[in-house]
Amino acid sequence: MTTPPPSAAPPSEATPQAAAAPRSGPRPAPWVRTRLRAAPLGTLLAAALAFVAVLLAAALPRAQDRGADQALRSFLERSGQTNTSLQVTAPAPVSGQSAEALDGTLKSLLSHTGASFRVDPDAVVHGTRTTKRQPLLNPELSRPSGFPPAMALLYVQEAQAHVKLVEGRWPSDTRPPAAAPEYDPPLQVALSQRAAETLGARLGSVLKSTPLVGGTPSVEVVGLYAVPDPTEDFWVGLDCLPRACEHYNGENLSWHVDALIGAGDLGRMDTWGDTAEDFWRLPVDVGSLRADRLDATTKEIASYVAGPTAAALTRETARLRLRTTSWLPELFKQAHDRRQAAAPLALIGPAGVGGVAFVVLCLAGALAADRRDAELRLLLARGGSRAGIVGRLLGEGAVTVLPAAAAATALAVLLLPTPRLTPALLSAAVVALLALLAFPVRAAVLLTPPRPAGRWRRPVAELLVVIATAAAVLEVRRRGVAPAGSDPDPLLIAAPLLLALCGGLLLARLQPVVTGWLARAAGRSSGLVGFLGLARAARGTGAAGTNSRGRTGPSVLPMVALLLAITTGGFGAAVLHSVDANRLGVARLAVGGDAAISAFGKASLPEGLAKAAGELPGVRTSVPLWIDHDSSVLGTTQRSTQISVIVAEPAAYAELSRTLGCGSFDPALLAAGGAQSADAPVPALFSAGLARLAGPGTYTLQPGNGGELKARVVGVIDCTPARPARDAATVVLPAGPATALIGADRPNQWLGLGSVDGDRLRALVRSALPPAPSTNQSPAPVADQGPSAGAHPADEVYPVRTSAEAVAELGADPLQRSAQRLFWASVAGAAGFALLAVLLTLMRTVPERAALLARLRTMGLRRRQGVALILAESLPQTLAATLGGALVAAAAVALLGPAMDLSTLVGASVPTGVRLTAGPVLTQALGLAALVAAAVLVEAATSGRRQITTELRAGDQR
């Protein structure tokens, strides 16, 4: 008997609980969560790869901005506040002159700043000054050459805050009471105590000047002040306020001084020297300037100097002759040119790491697609569409990539604060999009129905790459780099990458052939490991999966990644090596060697100092010499020519000239001079310019200290280390009895080659300094110093210079350091990504390699032989990429190096071009090759055993 089905309950009996009862059957699991849980390690690795790539992409633009801003500000700070200020002047009003009027104009001037540049109000210096200095006729004042001192008057706001009143009082700020028409009271002034001592004035002195039309009042010194810090920025352009200034009219010396007046005498200020002008010095805050807004700042400054802003200021202040001048537009142009000159090195590194990162992301996408190839094909076979599958893969990637990209971008913004955010966000977005699309795009390609093989596609693509590379190289060679001040040359930046790409494509063609030859040679031996590994390296390995498509050769992408890293690293390292070599050459020429000791004027070095300096550790060549810049030679086409005479030991000086590359000569030309008598002509080397005036023959030399010497021309030099200027008129003589007669037996300069310690050399000079140096051994004392000015430290009496210190000064520019740091950081990033590309390639072939090793293990293959097999399979591509990368980097230096101007990176003007040296290129290539080989060895030794064991347990299911 069958039980009838229960009747349906009437609608009135339905309850809300019954209506809300869950439907029967399992609910489908969310796709994204299921797939992420199925491969947690792969998910974490994908997120980590995206995080690192996006972090570098966001950090590089911000690092470039920070370096450019720091370089701009450092350059402007070194230029001085006078050049980085807006200098505003206007004639003082005939009536109504007051401190309030000056402040009112200042307020209008400051109101038009702040858009792209700002002025620090606390650093503004403004006031009124007389335009002409009036001579002081008081007979008691100092007159060094018989000329009277001259004085100008200034009113400077806030001057009292920067000085210390020593004696008397400050000039009054209230107007003096009206006096009788026939009596004009003196102007009250405050004078620097140092200036008063120099002039011979004192408190209460009434200083008189030449009467002018309308009467020139006298000035009364009512106060003396001292300046605690004369180097303070407040005194820039007010040099004669802290002290008396020297003024030369020919060889005649007179004093110039400035004195401060009070606001009460502003109305009478123009009576001292006829005219007075108001001035405002507005120092631009260079710390707030940005390199990316330099063009806008230049336009704002230009408008302030002569433009709409200047016209508006004239109307607001009612000063028709208000004038503004500034050196800032010229300085901005120089800073822009410097930045653009350093841009190729600063951009080549990021371009290289970007190319390698692109390859790695493509490899990661290919690895993920190969790993899930069977799953994706099953979904397609069960009715899934390619668009739906790709959409689900995009969802997986969004959950993995986007949070990692957001975290990396935020970290880059926090670690590298800079105002500009857009470039970092755009760069991070592009890399995040690439990381997101790499796997879905590869999956879409795999799921696309196979088409008939087109054998012509790859050759045509390779030919297009070769044509583009040749065009870029030829264009750079034809026209050189972009003109100074223009934007970075994209061809110069892209050409090394295109060369690396061509090298990778060429190696992809050649490496299987060469490796196949080696495999056949190894096959003739009794061993199996070498032959099998080389054979697999020659034919390439198929991707994992039952329906995978085999390859006809090794993957091109890992080789391209290695070539990009090696080429950009080698090219940039060659550039930096040339920069260091040129910098050392410039420093050596500036010093005269690796170390130098000089004496002032015609003084000589202390007895034994040159010999002791030559015995210091690290000195390999010691050259004591005597040099006289006041000599003359008789008998030239100009009858008498001013020259510099250099007397040195021929062999040592020839070694110095050869090392410095400045006027190399055979010491045998001068060797005969040491043995000849005092009456015979002394052999001499003439500079090229002097030789054109003199020609061969014998000439009479007249040193500046008296006497005569016959000299015979035995050779011509283009320059000489003691005076390396190419156009300098110099004569080099050998040390000997004849030259000793003109006082050249006591050297006044010492030059040395070697790794000389500057501190130890200065200590030696201090130990040789006499307790009380004579007057002719010390520089002339400054005129406003006291009698004790003759006592100078040793490094002032006998200055010591070293090439190492000169190199450090040349390389102290933040622009150079920023470009180098950015390049080396990019090289490190490219090397890391290239290593990751190799490891991803190994991971891509893990299933097939593990199956092969498992089969071979059952045949008696030992573990060491398995590791050797993996190395034999993986290292040929690495070694080929190393050799090819070194050759491509050398070719890039040879082809593109002559177009690069290194003057900005060196810090001095040097010939255009990069030197091709093997050291930097091989260092980059071999270093990366060793890193990759070590990584492959570690991967083979650690993971190979576990993979083989897994295969042996599971059995071969392929």
Tab-separated table of C-alpha atoms in Angstrom, residues 152-290:
chain	number	residue	atom	x	y	z
A	152	ALA	CA	77.876	106.368	2.261
A	153	LEU	CA	74.855	106.513	4.552
A	154	LEU	CA	72.290	103.771	4.997
A	155	TYR	CA	69.073	103.301	6.851
A	156	VAL	CA	68.375	99.569	7.269
A	157	GLN	CA	65.289	98.275	9.008
A	158	GLU	CA	66.005	95.840	11.864
A	159	ALA	CA	69.742	96.550	11.711
A	160	GLN	CA	69.916	96.904	15.495
A	161	ALA	CA	68.867	93.259	15.909
A	162	HIS	CA	72.003	92.077	14.085
A	163	VAL	CA	74.644	94.234	15.816
A	164	LYS	CA	75.791	94.942	19.340
A	165	LEU	CA	76.140	98.519	20.531
A	166	VAL	CA	79.622	98.891	21.993
A	167	GLU	CA	79.801	102.593	22.842
A	168	GLY	CA	77.489	105.597	22.658
A	169	ARG	CA	73.873	105.413	21.497
A	170	TRP	CA	71.830	104.721	18.405
A	171	PRO	CA	70.896	107.561	16.058
A	172	SER	CA	67.521	109.026	16.912
A	173	ASP	CA	64.381	107.785	15.164
A	174	THR	CA	62.566	111.105	15.706
A	175	ARG	CA	62.902	114.118	13.467
A	176	PRO	CA	65.246	116.787	14.880
A	177	PRO	CA	63.641	120.116	15.775
A	178	ALA	CA	63.720	122.802	13.127
A	179	ALA	CA	66.955	124.775	13.322
A	180	ALA	CA	67.891	128.249	12.179
A	181	PRO	CA	68.188	128.573	8.412
A	182	GLU	CA	71.904	129.260	8.664
A	183	TYR	CA	72.534	126.178	10.786
A	184	ASP	CA	72.179	122.614	9.536
A	185	PRO	CA	72.826	120.105	12.357
A	186	PRO	CA	75.029	117.091	11.576
A	187	LEU	CA	73.451	113.828	10.644
A	188	GLN	CA	73.687	111.301	13.474
A	189	VAL	CA	75.348	108.045	12.447
A	190	ALA	CA	76.466	104.794	14.050
A	191	LEU	CA	79.755	103.409	12.776
A	192	SER	CA	81.297	99.954	12.986
A	193	GLN	CA	83.971	99.756	15.643
A	194	ARG	CA	86.330	98.037	13.186
A	195	ALA	CA	85.704	100.717	10.567
A	196	ALA	CA	86.269	103.489	13.136
A	197	GLU	CA	89.602	101.941	14.133
A	198	THR	CA	90.641	101.643	10.495
A	199	LEU	CA	89.699	105.266	9.729
A	200	GLY	CA	90.998	106.709	12.955
A	201	ALA	CA	87.566	108.034	13.949
A	202	ARG	CA	86.089	107.839	17.439
A	203	LEU	CA	82.874	108.454	19.288
A	204	GLY	CA	81.838	112.105	18.937
A	205	SER	CA	83.855	112.696	15.766
A	206	VAL	CA	82.229	115.112	13.331
A	207	LEU	CA	83.121	114.030	9.811
A	208	LYS	CA	82.948	116.619	7.067
A	209	SER	CA	82.722	116.302	3.309
A	210	THR	CA	83.011	118.474	0.235
A	211	PRO	CA	80.150	121.045	0.132
A	212	LEU	CA	77.604	120.518	-2.615
A	213	VAL	CA	74.926	122.713	-4.083
A	214	GLY	CA	72.330	123.043	-1.373
A	215	GLY	CA	74.897	122.212	1.296
A	216	THR	CA	76.252	118.873	2.423
A	217	PRO	CA	75.833	118.421	6.155
A	218	SER	CA	78.461	116.834	8.269
A	219	VAL	CA	77.909	113.588	10.178
A	220	GLU	CA	78.432	113.001	13.858
A	221	VAL	CA	79.441	109.564	15.150
A	222	VAL	CA	77.046	109.039	18.071
A	223	GLY	CA	77.517	105.275	18.437
A	224	LEU	CA	79.924	102.462	17.741
A	225	TYR	CA	78.694	98.925	17.143
A	226	ALA	CA	80.210	95.482	16.609
A	227	VAL	CA	78.905	92.790	14.289
A	228	PRO	CA	78.876	89.386	16.041
A	229	ASP	CA	78.644	87.399	12.782
A	230	PRO	CA	79.772	89.216	9.611
A	231	THR	CA	79.001	86.063	7.581
A	232	GLU	CA	75.288	86.272	8.388
A	233	ASP	CA	73.029	86.510	5.340
A	234	PHE	CA	71.768	89.875	6.600
A	235	TRP	CA	75.082	91.503	5.616
A	236	VAL	CA	75.142	90.192	2.041
A	237	GLY	CA	75.517	93.240	-0.180
A	238	LEU	CA	76.245	95.461	2.873
A	239	ASP	CA	79.952	94.628	2.999
A	240	CYS	CA	81.155	98.051	4.155
A	241	LEU	CA	78.877	98.207	7.203
A	242	PRO	CA	80.693	95.620	9.392
A	243	ARG	CA	84.152	96.889	8.431
A	244	ALA	CA	86.015	99.298	6.190
A	245	CYS	CA	86.423	98.131	2.603
A	246	GLU	CA	89.556	98.484	0.540
A	247	HIS	CA	89.185	100.505	-2.646
A	248	TYR	CA	91.917	100.608	-5.258
A	249	ASN	CA	92.306	103.274	-7.907
A	250	GLY	CA	95.076	101.695	-9.900
A	251	GLU	CA	97.633	100.876	-7.228
A	252	ASN	CA	96.380	103.571	-4.840
A	253	LEU	CA	94.484	102.368	-1.784
A	254	SER	CA	91.701	104.239	-0.033
A	255	TRP	CA	88.961	103.290	2.423
A	256	HIS	CA	85.243	102.987	1.792
A	257	VAL	CA	82.901	102.854	4.772
A	258	ASP	CA	79.159	102.883	5.326
A	259	ALA	CA	77.369	104.302	8.354
A	260	LEU	CA	73.868	103.733	9.740
A	261	ILE	CA	71.483	106.614	10.329
A	262	GLY	CA	68.191	106.694	12.219
A	263	ALA	CA	64.698	107.077	10.863
A	264	GLY	CA	64.669	110.667	12.077
A	265	ASP	CA	67.205	111.733	9.434
A	266	LEU	CA	65.585	109.948	6.478
A	267	GLY	CA	64.195	113.236	5.165
A	268	ARG	CA	67.691	114.772	4.984
A	269	MET	CA	69.480	111.709	3.686
A	270	ASP	CA	69.581	112.876	0.063
A	271	THR	CA	71.618	115.895	1.042
A	272	TRP	CA	74.600	113.532	1.527
A	273	GLY	CA	75.637	112.767	-2.026
A	274	ASP	CA	72.713	114.459	-3.786
A	275	THR	CA	70.573	111.348	-4.314
A	276	ALA	CA	69.253	108.448	-2.304
A	277	GLU	CA	67.371	105.318	-3.263
A	278	ASP	CA	65.139	102.895	-1.430
A	279	PHE	CA	66.011	99.216	-1.713
A	280	TRP	CA	64.359	95.928	-0.831
A	281	ARG	CA	66.219	92.635	-0.956
A	282	LEU	CA	63.703	89.786	-1.094
A	283	PRO	CA	65.515	86.434	-0.651
A	284	VAL	CA	63.586	83.668	-2.353
A	285	ASP	CA	63.119	80.613	-0.166
A	286	VAL	CA	65.076	78.069	-2.206
A	287	GLY	CA	64.001	75.302	0.170
A	288	SER	CA	60.449	75.512	-1.165
A	289	LEU	CA	61.364	75.389	-4.872
A	290	ARG	CA	60.574	72.260	-6.864
